[in-house]
Amino acid sequence: MTGPDTNPGTEPRATPVIQPDARLPDTPVPDTPVPAAALPRTRAYGEVAAGDGLPRLEIPVTRTLIVASALASRDYQDVHHDPGLAREHGSRDIFMNILTSNGLVDRYVTGWAGPAAVVKAIRIRLGAPSHPGDTLVLTGTVTARSDADRTVDIAVEGTNGLGTHVAGTVTVQLPVKAG
């Protein structure tokens, strides 16, 4: 017998059984899908014009955000979780990795565009590091539209107390109709 829980020549391992926690009340599972009205609205391509600004988004940069997102993205570089080693490398503290910055830029644009928008490209550059205690302020502006494929380019900038942390362009495809 082979499979994910066995190795040839060894006894099969028992699959763990997860018991419900008696301290937690039973939570009913809805038997109907979440109504579309509960989802954020998606912008239609026709509603967006070059020059439109996106609302500002402020994200507190915490030690937990930096460490957890570095680990979640499998970036085990010491400068993202060990303050002493980060200082030895010349930084004032641990700092955010590029994958987290990329994810926050994606979150910013898709939060504005809506769940039916499709991210086609993210092109970013990092600048000043983001340390615990900083606030990352994301802003954006629609810079171009393409009628051929209903895409819009959005220039995005993320700043903190040291200057520009991340800057670049995100291309998203929007649906014909708002949703």
mmCIF file of C-alpha atoms in Angstrom:
data_model
loop_
_atom_site.group_PDB
_atom_site.id
_atom_site.type_symbol
_atom_site.label_atom_id
_atom_site.label_comp_id
_atom_site.label_asym_id
_atom_site.label_seq_id
_atom_site.Cartn_x
_atom_site.Cartn_y
_atom_site.Cartn_z
ATOM 1 C CA MET A 1 0.000 0.000 0.000
ATOM 2 C CA THR A 2 1.435 3.398 -0.990
ATOM 3 C CA GLY A 3 0.105 6.903 -0.789
ATOM 4 C CA PRO A 4 0.601 10.160 1.022
ATOM 5 C CA ASP A 5 0.304 8.570 4.489
ATOM 6 C CA THR A 6 2.499 5.534 3.872
ATOM 7 C CA ASN A 7 6.042 4.698 2.895
ATOM 8 C CA PRO A 8 7.051 1.306 1.503
ATOM 9 C CA GLY A 9 8.257 -0.929 4.321
ATOM 10 C CA THR A 10 6.664 1.087 7.126
ATOM 11 C CA GLU A 11 3.419 0.866 9.003
ATOM 12 C CA PRO A 12 0.639 3.096 7.666
ATOM 13 C CA ARG A 13 0.142 6.247 9.698
ATOM 14 C CA ALA A 14 -3.242 6.977 11.129
ATOM 15 C CA THR A 15 -4.989 9.983 9.696
ATOM 16 C CA PRO A 16 -5.621 12.442 12.536
ATOM 17 C CA VAL A 17 -9.221 13.080 13.439
ATOM 18 C CA ILE A 18 -10.082 16.631 14.379
ATOM 19 C CA GLN A 19 -12.587 16.752 17.212
ATOM 20 C CA PRO A 20 -14.949 19.688 17.560
ATOM 21 C CA ASP A 21 -14.128 21.987 20.462
ATOM 22 C CA ALA A 22 -16.911 21.574 23.017
ATOM 23 C CA ARG A 23 -16.242 25.097 24.323
ATOM 24 C CA LEU A 24 -17.266 26.692 21.046
ATOM 25 C CA PRO A 25 -20.943 26.979 20.152
ATOM 26 C CA ASP A 26 -22.060 25.234 17.017
ATOM 27 C CA THR A 27 -21.891 27.607 14.104
ATOM 28 C CA PRO A 28 -24.489 26.857 11.472
ATOM 29 C CA VAL A 29 -23.094 26.452 7.984
ATOM 30 C CA PRO A 30 -25.227 28.317 5.472
ATOM 31 C CA ASP A 31 -26.696 26.035 2.853
ATOM 32 C CA THR A 32 -26.969 28.866 0.354
ATOM 33 C CA PRO A 33 -24.118 30.767 -1.271
ATOM 34 C CA VAL A 34 -23.224 34.252 -0.090
ATOM 35 C CA PRO A 35 -25.389 36.707 -2.021
ATOM 36 C CA ALA A 36 -23.602 38.829 -4.615
ATOM 37 C CA ALA A 37 -24.735 41.930 -2.730
ATOM 38 C CA ALA A 38 -22.324 40.949 0.059
ATOM 39 C CA LEU A 39 -19.326 41.248 -2.283
ATOM 40 C CA PRO A 40 -17.674 44.592 -3.033
ATOM 41 C CA ARG A 41 -18.756 46.245 -6.262
ATOM 42 C CA THR A 42 -16.582 45.790 -9.364
ATOM 43 C CA ARG A 43 -15.969 48.844 -11.533
ATOM 44 C CA ALA A 44 -16.947 48.639 -15.193
ATOM 45 C CA TYR A 45 -14.409 49.608 -17.843
ATOM 46 C CA GLY A 46 -16.660 52.401 -19.127
ATOM 47 C CA GLU A 47 -16.739 54.123 -15.703
ATOM 48 C CA VAL A 48 -12.994 54.624 -15.537
ATOM 49 C CA ALA A 49 -11.118 57.484 -17.215
ATOM 50 C CA ALA A 50 -7.453 58.394 -17.458
ATOM 51 C CA GLY A 51 -6.688 60.824 -14.652
ATOM 52 C CA ASP A 52 -9.075 59.203 -12.147
ATOM 53 C CA GLY A 53 -7.521 58.970 -8.717
ATOM 54 C CA LEU A 54 -7.804 56.008 -6.377
ATOM 55 C CA PRO A 55 -8.615 56.672 -2.725
ATOM 56 C CA ARG A 56 -5.641 56.792 -0.390
ATOM 57 C CA LEU A 57 -4.985 53.668 1.712
ATOM 58 C CA GLU A 58 -2.975 53.821 4.942
ATOM 59 C CA ILE A 59 -1.473 50.557 6.204
ATOM 60 C CA PRO A 60 0.236 50.430 9.609
ATOM 61 C CA VAL A 61 3.522 48.553 9.218
ATOM 62 C CA THR A 62 3.850 46.331 12.270
ATOM 63 C CA ARG A 63 6.552 43.887 13.267
ATOM 64 C CA THR A 64 3.940 41.130 12.934
ATOM 65 C CA LEU A 65 3.054 42.193 9.363
ATOM 66 C CA ILE A 66 6.714 42.184 8.336
ATOM 67 C CA VAL A 67 7.633 38.845 9.934
ATOM 68 C CA ALA A 68 4.415 36.970 9.096
ATOM 69 C CA SER A 69 4.339 38.071 5.468
ATOM 70 C CA ALA A 70 8.036 37.268 4.974
ATOM 71 C CA LEU A 71 7.467 33.784 6.381
ATOM 72 C CA ALA A 72 4.256 33.324 4.376
ATOM 73 C CA SER A 73 6.172 34.152 1.192
ATOM 74 C CA ARG A 74 8.991 31.775 2.227
ATOM 75 C CA ASP A 75 11.503 34.619 2.502
ATOM 76 C CA TYR A 76 13.681 33.542 5.406
ATOM 77 C CA GLN A 77 16.278 36.307 5.079
ATOM 78 C CA ASP A 78 17.312 37.395 8.564
ATOM 79 C CA VAL A 79 16.735 41.093 7.811
ATOM 80 C CA HIS A 80 12.976 40.407 7.769
ATOM 81 C CA HIS A 81 12.745 38.824 11.234
ATOM 82 C CA ASP A 82 15.915 39.391 13.315
ATOM 83 C CA PRO A 83 16.395 43.028 14.476
ATOM 84 C CA GLY A 84 19.975 42.423 15.639
ATOM 85 C CA LEU A 85 21.096 40.924 12.356
ATOM 86 C CA ALA A 86 19.192 43.573 10.397
ATOM 87 C CA ARG A 87 21.172 46.244 12.297
ATOM 88 C CA GLU A 88 24.422 44.360 11.586
ATOM 89 C CA HIS A 89 23.518 44.655 7.886
ATOM 90 C CA GLY A 90 23.120 48.433 8.264
ATOM 91 C CA SER A 91 19.357 48.741 8.734
ATOM 92 C CA ARG A 92 17.746 50.437 11.722
ATOM 93 C CA ASP A 93 15.419 47.430 12.226
ATOM 94 C CA ILE A 94 13.801 44.586 10.276
ATOM 95 C CA PHE A 95 12.123 45.693 7.054
ATOM 96 C CA MET A 96 9.346 44.608 4.702
ATOM 97 C CA ASN A 97 10.237 42.291 1.811
ATOM 98 C CA ILE A 98 9.369 42.936 -1.837
ATOM 99 C CA LEU A 99 6.762 40.159 -1.980
ATOM 100 C CA THR A 100 4.788 41.839 0.800
ATOM 101 C CA SER A 101 5.064 45.202 -0.958
ATOM 102 C CA ASN A 102 3.874 43.556 -4.173
ATOM 103 C CA GLY A 103 0.937 41.957 -2.356
ATOM 104 C CA LEU A 104 -0.076 45.241 -0.732
ATOM 105 C CA VAL A 105 0.009 47.010 -4.099
ATOM 106 C CA ASP A 106 -2.181 44.227 -5.526
ATOM 107 C CA ARG A 107 -4.575 44.528 -2.564
ATOM 108 C CA TYR A 108 -4.776 48.298 -3.034
ATOM 109 C CA VAL A 109 -5.648 48.138 -6.727
ATOM 110 C CA THR A 110 -8.031 45.169 -6.497
ATOM 111 C CA GLY A 111 -9.764 46.752 -3.510
ATOM 112 C CA TRP A 112 -10.539 49.726 -5.764
ATOM 113 C CA ALA A 113 -11.275 47.746 -8.959
ATOM 114 C CA GLY A 114 -13.411 45.023 -7.362
ATOM 115 C CA PRO A 115 -13.467 41.227 -7.260
ATOM 116 C CA ALA A 116 -14.241 40.675 -10.962
ATOM 117 C CA ALA A 117 -11.208 42.701 -12.097
ATOM 118 C CA VAL A 118 -8.253 40.664 -13.375
ATOM 119 C CA VAL A 119 -4.722 41.791 -12.592
ATOM 120 C CA LYS A 120 -2.724 41.434 -15.805
ATOM 121 C CA ALA A 121 0.626 42.878 -14.658
ATOM 122 C CA ILE A 122 2.330 44.451 -11.675
ATOM 123 C CA ARG A 123 5.581 46.293 -12.344
ATOM 124 C CA ILE A 124 7.111 47.814 -9.212
ATOM 125 C CA ARG A 125 10.401 49.109 -7.847
ATOM 126 C CA LEU A 126 11.354 49.396 -4.219
ATOM 127 C CA GLY A 127 12.847 52.513 -2.710
ATOM 128 C CA ALA A 128 13.023 53.376 0.985
ATOM 129 C CA PRO A 129 12.578 50.455 3.392
ATOM 130 C CA SER A 130 9.445 50.078 5.538
ATOM 131 C CA HIS A 131 10.172 49.345 9.208
ATOM 132 C CA PRO A 132 7.926 48.530 12.160
ATOM 133 C CA GLY A 133 6.098 51.671 13.247
ATOM 134 C CA ASP A 134 5.936 53.172 9.745
ATOM 135 C CA THR A 135 2.664 53.850 7.960
ATOM 136 C CA LEU A 136 2.616 52.857 4.297
ATOM 137 C CA VAL A 137 0.406 55.287 2.368
ATOM 138 C CA LEU A 138 -0.715 54.011 -1.041
ATOM 139 C CA THR A 139 -2.037 56.346 -3.733
ATOM 140 C CA GLY A 140 -2.814 55.746 -7.375
ATOM 141 C CA THR A 141 -3.964 57.320 -10.611
ATOM 142 C CA VAL A 142 -5.378 55.774 -13.782
ATOM 143 C CA THR A 143 -2.851 56.681 -16.478
ATOM 144 C CA ALA A 144 -4.100 54.797 -19.559
ATOM 145 C CA ARG A 145 -6.994 52.791 -20.988
ATOM 146 C CA SER A 146 -7.032 50.191 -23.748
ATOM 147 C CA ASP A 147 -10.391 49.666 -25.431
ATOM 148 C CA ALA A 148 -9.053 46.576 -27.253
ATOM 149 C CA ASP A 149 -8.879 44.482 -24.071
ATOM 150 C CA ARG A 150 -10.627 46.722 -21.459
ATOM 151 C CA THR A 151 -7.432 47.188 -19.460
ATOM 152 C CA VAL A 152 -6.417 50.207 -17.454
ATOM 153 C CA ASP A 153 -2.954 51.129 -16.239
ATOM 154 C CA ILE A 154 -2.713 52.545 -12.744
ATOM 155 C CA ALA A 155 0.379 54.358 -11.472
ATOM 156 C CA VAL A 156 0.804 53.433 -7.817
ATOM 157 C CA GLU A 157 3.053 54.944 -5.170
ATOM 158 C CA GLY A 158 3.529 53.805 -1.589
ATOM 159 C CA THR A 159 5.264 56.240 0.747
ATOM 160 C CA ASN A 160 6.368 56.224 4.365
ATOM 161 C CA GLY A 161 8.315 58.614 6.611
ATOM 162 C CA LEU A 162 11.530 57.931 4.672
ATOM 163 C CA GLY A 163 10.089 58.636 1.201
ATOM 164 C CA THR A 164 8.864 56.419 -1.603
ATOM 165 C CA HIS A 165 8.833 52.765 -0.522
ATOM 166 C CA VAL A 166 7.293 51.313 -3.686
ATOM 167 C CA ALA A 167 6.322 52.775 -7.062
ATOM 168 C CA GLY A 168 5.122 51.258 -10.287
ATOM 169 C CA THR A 169 2.277 50.422 -12.603
ATOM 170 C CA VAL A 170 -0.521 47.873 -12.285
ATOM 171 C CA THR A 171 -2.558 46.787 -15.307
ATOM 172 C CA VAL A 172 -6.049 45.447 -14.603
ATOM 173 C CA GLN A 173 -8.757 44.211 -16.948
ATOM 174 C CA LEU A 174 -12.227 45.398 -16.048
ATOM 175 C CA PRO A 175 -15.558 43.893 -17.089
ATOM 176 C CA VAL A 176 -17.948 45.584 -19.507
ATOM 177 C CA LYS A 177 -20.627 45.900 -16.822
ATOM 178 C CA ALA A 178 -20.241 46.798 -13.165
ATOM 179 C CA GLY A 179 -20.928 44.035 -10.728
#
